[in-house]
């Protein structure tokens, strides 16, 4: 494996973005931050990869107008995934492994507020047996939450504890859309939204964008004093029928973390859990003990920009390495209904 | 005045899909009021039957006719239904394990409140009278031991081999600040572009960023209403929503002073006489019909000028 590190990261998370879903305007300052962090310019980037969705934008080839923000004339080496930018990061990591390029800039963007997000996402389901029923993402997550309650794996107070910790941590995150802890009792007194989930158990609809810079070997050392070296990265998917999965566990997260080398020694894990109970599923599937600090950014319950929130988890985890707060961290991204697809990125600092 | 122009947009289209032998068998069963399961490699029966076993990846080839009764294994209450769901009032989604099957089937249960559903509850299908071979041919209801009303009616002759899924999504569409300036200009009878601060190219409509330099275009430029046809196509194919009778010409028009061509119609000339280099001018609709839309310009028509030299537009093809 070529040694490859995360060396730059910039983000925006906002309640709604008052502008075009192509988001070129939002991406320009984020890319500028990445250039400033690394000391690089456009010409130093060997590969570009983005994550977004036309269904979110409501127009075809929406990513084509967004890539104006990176300056694509003369032509650049560029690709796109219809997934969270964490998967674009995986593609970029592979590209670096091939030896074809030494550096890559990955970005994701999405304006979820333009439509009804929980409805739009019904289009990622099995089109024969699921989409015609238009099951919304919140309902599907609630079926998963209920399965765990019935199995005695968690109770409502455990969900409220996740929310309380997330929103308390989010007070220190300038990009959080939702922040402010209260108490488990106060949270449990609020009304149900999708029984057994309350609105605070579900990530807020969030617009936003993020960018991450990857580099190999000496290029990484040139860009960052303490690069977040990727020691393992992998992703996996479960089948598309909810009924054939055990919703209370996550086989794909288990397979991904095993392929990424496990979590021994991980001090901080940024988990992409858009619903409170999913953090509990992931902690178990990833084998994270009680001594691991979970999502100090506040996580997805504080802000969940579609197509960047997973990449943001990797960026937030990398920051813990850069500033010396941790020596080994994990960034996680999910996609699909009820944690169907999971990606794990383990990073280490070296002294 | 708000920063950007916004408008509601509905994107709607029908997906037509062939079903293949496994899903086709399942949907044919639903049309005939029968629940068909598929046997997985480990012997369990799955409803709906997957085409391939999710663990062994072997093709599913053995099918089992099952009753239309089952048990709720998980459920949630949809307090705020969205368009397209089986009910437009609050209802339950559930995972229902059909009697004789081993996996949950995601479906809707018709109960009046969350207090009327629980894990372990027995349910049965309530079949639609007109069934098409779709998961919407039924919903589940509490099983009171009554008749499901399904087995009546003749089975269809033909197997279900395709389904049509209508998709309709509503958006609040926002133009970018640069596009908003363009559309607001059109409402005043002006065609506005913006100049890149670095390479000085003028884009119309203006863009969120210059594709060469990756910086926002900023300086506003009013463009001439006369330009040159750089390339064009003759539309001969009728399609849904077409407003002009074919054949007609859609062209790229490079307005004088612009560095990128604008797409519009060329009318008032026979389609076969349109050519590259032809000089054309904007024809506006009557002012009382104007909005913040490119449709304020009805089309472009031949200008009374000689054709442009190829060299004047060769960099814009
Ligand atoms: Zn420029």
XYZ file of C-alpha atoms and ligand atoms in Angstrom:
669
model
C 0.000 0.000 0.000
C 1.148 3.544 -0.738
C 1.090 5.617 2.420
C -1.711 8.132 1.991
C -3.024 10.788 4.359
C -5.833 13.264 4.860
C -4.121 16.674 4.810
C -6.897 19.223 4.252
C -10.569 19.638 5.199
C -13.184 22.370 4.939
C -16.931 22.267 5.453
C -20.207 24.165 5.574
C -23.331 22.851 7.277
C -26.409 25.060 7.198
C -30.148 24.872 7.716
C -30.828 25.991 4.176
C -28.764 27.425 1.380
C -30.429 30.275 -0.472
C -29.085 29.477 -3.919
C -28.672 27.048 -6.773
C -28.406 23.326 -5.994
C -25.236 23.254 -8.100
C -23.680 25.040 -5.105
C -20.678 26.331 -7.063
C -20.928 29.506 -4.992
C -20.647 27.530 -1.748
C -17.829 25.329 -2.994
C -15.518 28.173 -4.081
C -14.649 29.343 -0.515
C -14.374 25.745 0.753
C -11.867 24.877 -1.950
C -9.993 28.111 -1.155
C -9.703 26.969 2.478
C -8.207 23.662 1.315
C -5.652 25.510 -0.829
C -4.731 27.720 2.109
C -4.346 24.765 4.505
C -2.091 22.827 2.133
C -0.285 25.720 0.487
C -1.297 24.266 -2.847
C -3.068 25.619 -5.895
C -5.328 23.976 -8.437
C -2.312 22.774 -10.443
C -1.091 20.731 -7.465
C -4.199 18.543 -7.424
C -3.847 15.324 -9.440
C -7.385 13.992 -9.189
C -10.817 15.368 -8.337
C -13.795 13.362 -7.200
C -17.200 14.565 -6.007
C -20.325 13.101 -4.426
C -23.834 14.471 -4.998
C -27.228 13.465 -6.396
C -29.415 14.749 -9.181
C -32.489 13.636 -7.200
C -31.567 16.092 -4.474
C -30.943 18.877 -6.967
C -34.050 18.242 -9.066
C -32.109 18.564 -12.289
C -29.991 16.265 -14.386
C -26.185 16.358 -14.440
C -26.224 18.793 -11.538
C -22.617 17.972 -10.661
C -21.438 19.263 -14.033
C -22.269 22.873 -13.154
C -20.785 22.418 -9.676
C -17.407 21.476 -11.070
C -17.052 25.004 -12.456
C -15.932 25.737 -8.894
C -12.765 23.683 -9.339
C -11.863 25.301 -12.670
C -12.110 22.529 -15.246
C -10.566 24.272 -18.240
C -8.116 23.071 -19.381
C -9.567 19.619 -18.589
C -8.780 18.036 -15.225
C -8.699 14.393 -14.117
C -12.186 14.196 -12.581
C -14.835 11.713 -11.450
C -18.159 11.636 -9.600
C -20.085 9.228 -7.379
C -23.830 9.270 -6.671
C -22.956 8.731 -2.992
C -21.682 10.585 0.009
C -18.287 12.139 -0.716
C -16.779 9.570 1.673
C -17.129 7.133 -1.242
C -15.556 9.714 -3.548
C -12.699 9.745 -1.033
C -12.452 5.969 -1.350
C -12.205 6.293 -5.130
C -9.529 8.971 -4.742
C -7.598 6.787 -2.284
C -7.692 3.962 -4.869
C -6.502 6.359 -7.557
C -3.516 7.271 -5.391
C -2.861 3.560 -4.739
C -2.576 2.978 -8.486
C 0.348 5.398 -8.534
C -1.303 7.458 -11.241
C -1.591 10.525 -8.983
C -0.047 11.717 -5.707
C -2.734 14.160 -4.611
C -6.520 14.358 -4.753
C -9.257 16.763 -3.743
C -12.596 15.227 -2.848
C -15.784 17.201 -2.357
C -19.465 16.611 -1.692
C -22.454 18.899 -1.776
C -26.202 18.810 -1.506
C -29.194 21.056 -0.975
C -31.571 18.744 0.863
C -33.943 21.596 1.729
C -35.096 21.994 -1.897
C -37.449 18.993 -1.727
C -38.923 16.716 0.948
C -35.771 14.797 1.840
C -37.297 11.805 3.587
C -39.513 11.332 0.511
C -36.836 11.948 -2.122
C -34.729 9.208 -0.555
C -37.451 6.623 -1.303
C -35.904 6.575 -4.767
C -32.805 4.810 -3.447
C -34.896 1.761 -2.469
C -35.758 -1.427 -4.349
C -37.869 -0.011 -7.193
C -40.132 -3.080 -7.478
C -41.227 -3.835 -3.937
C -40.355 -0.740 -1.899
C -40.384 2.550 -3.832
C -44.050 2.099 -4.981
C -45.006 2.305 -1.272
C -42.934 5.510 -0.881
C -41.579 4.504 2.519
C -39.736 7.513 3.931
C -36.276 7.210 5.461
C -37.486 8.215 8.911
C -40.073 5.412 8.962
C -37.488 2.847 7.857
C -35.115 3.962 10.621
C -37.975 3.769 13.114
C -38.628 0.126 12.168
C -34.962 -0.498 13.001
C -35.211 1.379 16.307
C -38.303 -0.634 17.284
C -36.565 -3.934 16.459
C -33.801 -3.068 18.942
C -36.271 -1.950 21.610
C -38.251 -5.193 21.248
C -35.026 -7.224 21.415
C -34.005 -5.422 24.618
C -30.782 -4.097 23.032
C -31.574 -0.503 23.996
C -34.338 1.513 25.588
C -35.711 4.972 24.933
C -33.475 6.479 27.603
C -30.395 5.137 25.791
C -31.527 6.926 22.632
C -32.084 10.158 24.572
C -28.596 9.869 26.085
C -27.090 9.745 22.582
C -29.082 12.838 21.615
C -28.163 14.716 24.772
C -24.442 14.047 24.386
C -24.514 14.934 20.659
C -26.331 18.224 21.123
C -24.110 19.166 24.080
C -20.983 18.501 22.003
C -22.519 20.409 19.091
C -22.458 23.614 21.152
C -18.765 23.868 20.292
C -19.297 23.251 16.553
C -19.819 26.485 14.644
C -21.474 24.565 11.782
C -24.037 22.683 13.878
C -27.618 23.232 12.700
C -29.006 21.917 15.957
C -27.248 22.239 19.336
C -27.908 22.553 23.037
C -28.148 19.618 25.418
C -30.935 19.444 27.990
C -31.612 16.253 29.912
C -32.757 12.713 29.204
C -35.988 13.387 31.136
C -36.726 16.530 29.159
C -36.034 14.771 25.847
C -38.261 11.826 26.728
C -41.116 14.213 27.542
C -41.240 15.439 23.948
C -43.834 14.000 21.484
C -43.250 11.065 19.148
C -42.658 11.796 15.465
C -42.198 8.304 14.000
C -42.892 6.126 17.016
C -40.507 5.157 18.689
C -38.448 8.077 17.311
C -38.869 11.691 18.327
C -37.746 14.526 16.044
C -34.524 14.945 18.028
C -33.672 11.269 17.347
C -33.582 12.083 13.618
C -30.859 14.147 11.936
C -32.041 17.585 10.820
C -32.498 18.266 7.116
C -29.302 20.099 6.278
C -27.725 21.759 3.261
C -23.988 21.870 2.935
C -20.746 20.952 1.307
C -17.329 19.678 2.290
C -13.927 19.109 0.754
C -11.034 16.863 1.792
C -7.471 16.772 0.443
C -5.596 13.467 0.207
C -1.890 13.083 -0.533
C 0.713 10.331 -0.705
C 4.039 10.151 1.110
C 6.217 13.263 0.950
C 3.473 15.273 -0.704
C 1.420 14.721 2.467
C 4.330 15.780 4.717
C 4.782 18.896 2.584
C 1.141 19.886 3.047
C 0.558 19.078 6.709
C 2.897 18.948 9.727
C 1.075 15.952 11.193
C -0.851 14.205 8.417
C -3.679 11.801 9.277
C -2.251 8.657 7.678
C -4.936 6.239 6.450
C -4.039 2.867 7.986
C -7.215 1.153 6.788
C -10.197 2.027 4.608
C -13.005 -0.248 3.411
C -16.707 -0.264 2.678
C -19.416 -2.893 2.461
C -23.124 -3.162 1.763
C -26.036 -5.231 2.998
C -28.849 -6.532 0.789
C -31.638 -4.218 -0.335
C -34.539 -6.036 1.329
C -34.973 -4.786 4.896
C -36.624 -8.070 5.890
C -33.627 -10.231 5.030
C -31.314 -8.111 7.225
C -30.978 -8.241 11.000
C -31.736 -4.570 11.542
C -30.423 -4.602 15.107
C -26.871 -5.258 13.932
C -24.839 -4.180 10.927
C -23.104 -6.913 8.983
C -21.748 -4.448 6.453
C -20.181 -2.253 9.173
C -18.608 -5.361 10.740
C -17.162 -6.462 7.411
C -15.898 -2.971 6.600
C -14.117 -2.476 9.911
C -12.553 -5.943 9.739
C -11.234 -5.164 6.262
C -9.910 -1.823 7.550
C -7.857 -3.595 10.232
C -10.127 -3.285 13.260
C -10.392 -0.604 15.909
C -7.728 -1.552 18.471
C -6.194 1.633 19.844
C -8.797 3.964 18.328
C -9.299 6.925 20.688
C -11.892 8.981 18.790
C -14.581 7.729 16.393
C -16.676 10.104 14.308
C -19.746 8.036 13.439
C -22.253 8.926 10.746
C -25.436 7.965 12.583
C -28.394 9.981 11.251
C -30.669 8.394 13.878
C -29.815 8.080 17.557
C -30.188 4.287 17.795
C -27.851 3.852 14.807
C -24.948 5.104 16.930
C -25.614 2.153 19.264
C -25.751 -0.285 16.327
C -22.471 1.096 15.000
C -20.638 1.125 18.356
C -21.381 -2.561 18.653
C -20.652 -3.463 15.018
C -17.368 -1.535 15.007
C -16.289 -2.944 18.364
C -15.859 0.471 20.020
C -15.448 0.284 23.773
C -16.680 2.797 26.345
C -13.255 4.482 26.411
C -13.631 5.628 22.782
C -14.798 9.234 22.417
C -17.762 9.226 20.002
C -18.401 12.093 17.560
C -17.001 15.083 19.480
C -18.238 17.289 16.603
C -21.815 16.551 17.654
C -22.250 14.126 14.781
C -25.089 13.807 12.310
C -27.818 14.585 14.871
C -26.438 18.142 14.956
C -26.208 18.539 11.166
C -26.457 16.049 8.329
C -25.769 17.598 4.920
C -26.584 14.933 2.359
C -23.588 13.716 0.364
C -21.081 15.434 2.651
C -21.964 14.355 6.202
C -19.983 11.107 5.904
C -16.950 12.874 4.472
C -17.254 15.442 7.270
C -16.935 12.597 9.793
C -13.598 11.652 8.183
C -12.482 15.283 8.151
C -13.484 15.841 11.784
C -11.625 12.693 12.818
C -8.531 13.771 10.865
C -8.528 17.111 12.698
C -8.019 15.189 15.961
C -4.783 13.828 14.503
C -3.598 17.141 13.056
C -3.838 19.009 16.354
C -2.342 16.140 18.369
C -5.516 15.405 20.375
C -5.370 11.756 19.307
C -2.964 9.286 17.727
C -5.542 6.938 16.185
C -9.040 7.818 15.003
C -11.886 6.411 12.956
C -14.170 8.179 10.492
C -17.348 6.425 9.386
C -19.918 7.124 6.679
C -23.241 5.510 5.902
C -25.616 5.540 2.968
C -28.867 3.823 2.051
C -31.805 2.952 4.308
C -31.212 1.872 7.923
C -27.395 1.696 7.647
C -27.428 -0.444 4.484
C -23.964 0.687 3.349
C -21.040 1.565 5.592
C -17.538 2.911 5.045
C -14.768 2.951 7.638
C -11.575 5.008 7.467
C -8.964 4.495 10.210
C -6.273 7.169 10.494
C -3.091 7.484 12.560
C -0.675 10.218 13.511
C 3.042 9.551 13.633
C 5.562 11.361 15.778
C -35.752 41.880 -2.595
C -34.572 38.350 -1.791
C -31.062 37.384 -2.771
C -32.161 34.752 -5.284
C -35.197 34.007 -7.410
C -37.099 30.913 -6.327
C -39.995 28.999 -7.835
C -41.787 25.707 -7.267
C -40.790 22.963 -9.710
C -42.242 19.478 -10.124
C -40.086 16.829 -11.755
C -42.312 13.943 -12.868
C -41.735 10.889 -15.014
C -42.826 7.263 -15.261
C -40.306 4.472 -14.911
C -41.178 1.382 -16.926
C -39.291 -1.676 -15.714
C -39.241 -5.284 -16.805
C -39.659 -7.535 -13.812
C -37.643 -10.660 -14.602
C -38.767 -14.141 -13.558
C -38.567 -13.793 -9.746
C -40.146 -10.383 -9.172
C -42.535 -11.132 -12.051
C -43.712 -14.277 -10.289
C -44.197 -12.367 -7.024
C -46.152 -9.543 -8.672
C -48.225 -11.982 -10.752
C -49.137 -13.628 -7.450
C -50.243 -10.313 -5.955
C -52.430 -9.599 -8.971
C -54.064 -12.979 -8.360
C -54.345 -12.307 -4.588
C -51.647 -14.815 -3.691
C -48.489 -14.157 -1.691
C -45.494 -15.903 -3.300
C -42.329 -16.470 -1.288
C -38.909 -17.632 -2.467
C -36.753 -20.213 -0.741
C -33.286 -18.993 0.318
C -30.164 -21.184 0.299
C -30.501 -21.895 4.028
C -34.084 -23.128 3.595
C -35.786 -19.994 4.889
C -38.637 -18.503 2.876
C -38.409 -14.814 1.987
C -41.242 -12.430 1.050
C -40.697 -10.613 -1.243
C -38.477 -13.217 -2.902
C -35.068 -11.745 -3.762
C -33.596 -12.641 -7.142
C -30.430 -13.818 -5.442
C -29.842 -15.066 -1.916
C -28.292 -12.094 -0.051
C -25.761 -14.360 1.732
C -24.925 -17.219 -0.655
C -25.619 -15.154 -3.806
C -27.279 -18.197 -5.371
C -30.226 -17.610 -7.689
C -33.614 -18.072 -6.019
C -35.501 -20.673 -8.057
C -37.954 -22.354 -5.657
C -41.248 -20.632 -4.918
C -43.907 -21.207 -2.287
C -47.532 -20.040 -2.281
C -48.325 -18.606 1.138
C -51.472 -17.448 2.936
C -52.239 -13.742 3.123
C -52.027 -13.604 6.904
C -49.008 -12.797 9.054
C -47.475 -11.246 12.161
C -46.114 -7.735 12.783
C -42.423 -8.010 13.711
C -41.702 -4.267 13.828
C -43.763 -1.148 13.207
C -43.729 2.625 13.213
C -46.367 5.313 13.136
C -46.348 7.726 10.195
C -47.617 10.873 11.891
C -46.998 13.107 8.858
C -47.545 11.107 5.630
C -45.914 12.367 2.436
C -47.243 12.169 -1.114
C -47.383 8.720 -2.696
C -47.678 6.760 0.542
C -50.525 4.221 0.812
C -52.617 6.582 2.970
C -52.906 10.359 3.107
C -53.784 10.177 6.818
C -51.612 8.828 9.645
C -50.987 5.067 9.360
C -48.425 2.425 10.256
C -45.567 0.960 8.291
C -44.639 -2.483 9.519
C -42.455 -5.442 8.854
C -44.939 -8.281 8.407
C -43.752 -11.876 8.480
C -46.282 -13.746 6.373
C -47.409 -17.097 7.818
C -45.036 -19.723 6.446
C -42.304 -17.168 5.675
C -39.188 -16.324 7.716
C -38.447 -12.703 6.745
C -40.302 -9.449 7.266
C -42.109 -7.714 4.396
C -42.216 -3.936 4.510
C -45.813 -2.821 4.055
C -48.548 -0.531 5.375
C -51.070 -1.421 8.082
C -54.400 0.390 8.215
C -55.105 1.223 11.859
C -56.534 4.425 13.287
C -53.886 5.139 15.889
C -50.518 3.967 17.174
C -52.349 2.437 20.135
C -53.947 -0.110 17.800
C -50.751 -1.785 16.614
C -48.053 -3.706 18.451
C -45.273 -6.141 17.741
C -46.675 -9.670 17.546
C -50.081 -8.531 16.280
C -51.767 -10.768 13.696
C -52.661 -9.066 10.403
C -54.168 -10.099 7.080
C -54.199 -8.624 3.607
C -56.995 -6.375 2.427
C -56.835 -6.790 -1.338
C -57.755 -4.085 -3.810
C -60.639 -4.926 -6.107
C -58.701 -3.812 -9.153
C -55.263 -5.409 -8.931
C -52.461 -4.655 -11.385
C -49.559 -6.773 -10.128
C -48.047 -4.259 -7.720
C -47.245 -4.099 -4.029
C -50.058 -1.561 -3.898
C -52.566 -4.349 -4.633
C -52.982 -4.779 -0.889
C -52.551 -3.245 2.544
C -52.576 -5.111 5.822
C -55.320 -4.799 8.445
C -55.730 -6.343 11.909
C -56.711 -10.017 11.489
C -60.204 -10.385 12.939
C -60.646 -13.787 11.311
C -62.844 -12.309 8.580
C -62.674 -12.739 4.823
C -59.778 -11.090 3.060
C -61.921 -10.635 -0.050
C -59.036 -11.532 -2.287
C -59.556 -14.995 -3.679
C -62.569 -13.869 -5.693
C -62.123 -12.860 -9.293
C -60.435 -14.647 -12.157
C -56.675 -14.971 -12.253
C -55.184 -12.945 -15.084
C -54.074 -14.752 -18.179
C -50.708 -13.190 -18.685
C -47.856 -13.089 -16.206
C -46.775 -9.654 -14.996
C -43.575 -8.886 -16.882
C -43.349 -5.130 -16.419
C -44.398 -2.427 -14.007
C -44.761 1.300 -14.391
C -43.738 3.360 -11.374
C -44.765 7.007 -11.573
C -42.311 9.349 -9.881
C -43.179 12.942 -9.043
C -40.986 15.107 -6.858
C -41.672 18.670 -5.765
C -38.874 21.159 -5.278
C -38.533 24.769 -4.326
C -36.025 25.645 -6.984
C -33.604 28.499 -6.348
C -31.517 30.168 -8.994
C -27.985 31.158 -8.040
C -27.344 34.864 -7.410
C -25.729 35.076 -10.867
C -28.662 33.358 -12.579
C -31.059 35.551 -10.601
C -29.365 38.668 -12.010
C -29.808 37.231 -15.511
C -33.526 36.502 -15.035
C -34.175 39.876 -13.400
C -32.489 41.501 -16.388
C -34.809 39.639 -18.748
C -37.772 41.112 -16.830
C -36.404 44.535 -17.891
C -35.786 43.537 -21.509
C -32.018 43.280 -21.002
C -29.639 40.362 -21.527
C -27.075 40.398 -18.724
C -23.836 38.484 -18.464
C -20.964 38.587 -16.003
C -17.229 38.920 -16.558
C -14.636 36.724 -14.858
C -12.263 38.935 -12.855
C -9.272 36.828 -13.890
C -9.602 35.725 -17.523
C -12.070 38.535 -18.418
C -14.377 36.150 -20.286
C -18.061 37.132 -20.348
C -20.544 34.393 -19.516
C -24.234 34.516 -20.371
C -26.161 33.282 -18.485
C -23.600 34.131 -15.803
C -22.220 31.214 -13.789
C -21.493 30.609 -10.133
C -17.839 30.286 -11.012
C -15.608 30.661 -14.057
C -14.858 27.126 -15.311
C -11.275 28.133 -16.121
C -10.383 29.922 -12.914
C -12.856 28.570 -10.365
C -13.677 32.055 -9.083
C -17.102 33.715 -9.016
C -17.917 35.927 -11.979
C -18.689 39.362 -10.656
C -18.731 42.342 -13.033
C -22.112 42.783 -14.724
C -22.130 43.257 -18.499
C -25.157 44.087 -20.669
C -24.920 42.254 -23.957
C -26.018 43.091 -27.468
C -29.242 41.491 -28.643
C -27.584 40.484 -31.894
C -25.323 37.500 -32.325
C -23.982 34.696 -34.505
C -25.254 31.130 -34.860
C -22.264 28.950 -33.947
C -23.944 25.574 -34.272
C -27.489 24.260 -34.455
C -29.690 21.229 -34.830
C -32.964 20.676 -36.658
C -35.511 19.097 -34.342
C -37.546 16.546 -36.287
C -38.598 14.297 -33.395
C -41.881 14.948 -31.608
C -41.731 14.605 -27.802
C -43.946 15.141 -24.778
C -44.434 18.809 -23.951
C -43.203 20.076 -27.316
C -44.529 23.588 -28.009
C -43.525 24.089 -31.653
C -44.381 21.834 -34.577
C -41.280 20.122 -36.013
C -39.141 20.695 -37.956
C -37.609 23.667 -36.151
C -34.138 24.810 -35.199
C -32.478 24.927 -31.798
C -29.176 26.765 -31.954
C -26.280 28.200 -30.042
C -26.173 31.957 -30.452
C -22.967 33.796 -29.566
C -24.175 37.277 -28.612
C -21.831 40.108 -29.553
C -19.593 40.730 -26.537
C -20.115 37.286 -25.001
C -17.588 34.460 -24.687
C -20.106 31.653 -24.429
C -23.092 30.877 -26.625
C -26.708 30.923 -25.449
C -29.110 28.216 -26.550
C -32.377 29.351 -28.134
C -34.763 28.810 -31.037
C -34.238 30.164 -34.555
C -37.596 30.912 -36.222
C -38.951 33.146 -39.000
C -36.772 31.252 -41.508
C -37.178 27.774 -43.055
C -35.209 25.251 -41.005
C -33.109 24.178 -44.016
C -31.851 27.742 -44.520
C -30.340 28.126 -41.025
C -26.517 27.964 -41.154
C -23.426 28.431 -39.050
C -22.305 32.055 -39.062
C -25.815 33.387 -39.662
C -26.442 36.679 -37.842
C -29.602 36.685 -35.709
C -31.382 39.012 -33.286
C -33.637 38.513 -30.278
C -37.410 38.721 -30.834
C -39.194 39.594 -27.605
C -42.718 38.683 -26.662
C -45.157 41.547 -25.951
C -44.045 43.326 -22.766
C -47.242 42.487 -20.853
C -46.324 38.779 -21.156
C -42.904 39.152 -19.576
C -41.832 37.395 -16.411
C -38.405 36.553 -15.030
C -37.934 33.961 -17.756
C -35.864 33.230 -20.857
C -39.262 32.804 -22.530
C -39.499 36.630 -22.552
C -37.364 36.192 -25.661
C -39.684 34.321 -28.022
C -36.877 33.288 -30.358
C -34.060 34.607 -32.493
C -34.715 35.658 -36.094
C -32.394 36.485 -38.996
C -30.811 39.928 -38.663
C -30.391 41.973 -41.803
C -26.614 41.486 -41.885
C -24.092 39.440 -43.886
C -22.905 36.174 -42.316
C -20.028 36.354 -39.810
C -16.526 35.155 -40.737
C -15.740 31.680 -39.401
C -12.697 33.123 -37.596
C -14.994 35.326 -35.475
C -16.646 32.328 -33.770
C -14.335 29.346 -34.369
C -13.187 29.374 -30.744
C -16.747 28.941 -29.516
C -17.668 25.630 -31.145
Zn -11.998 33.115 -15.717
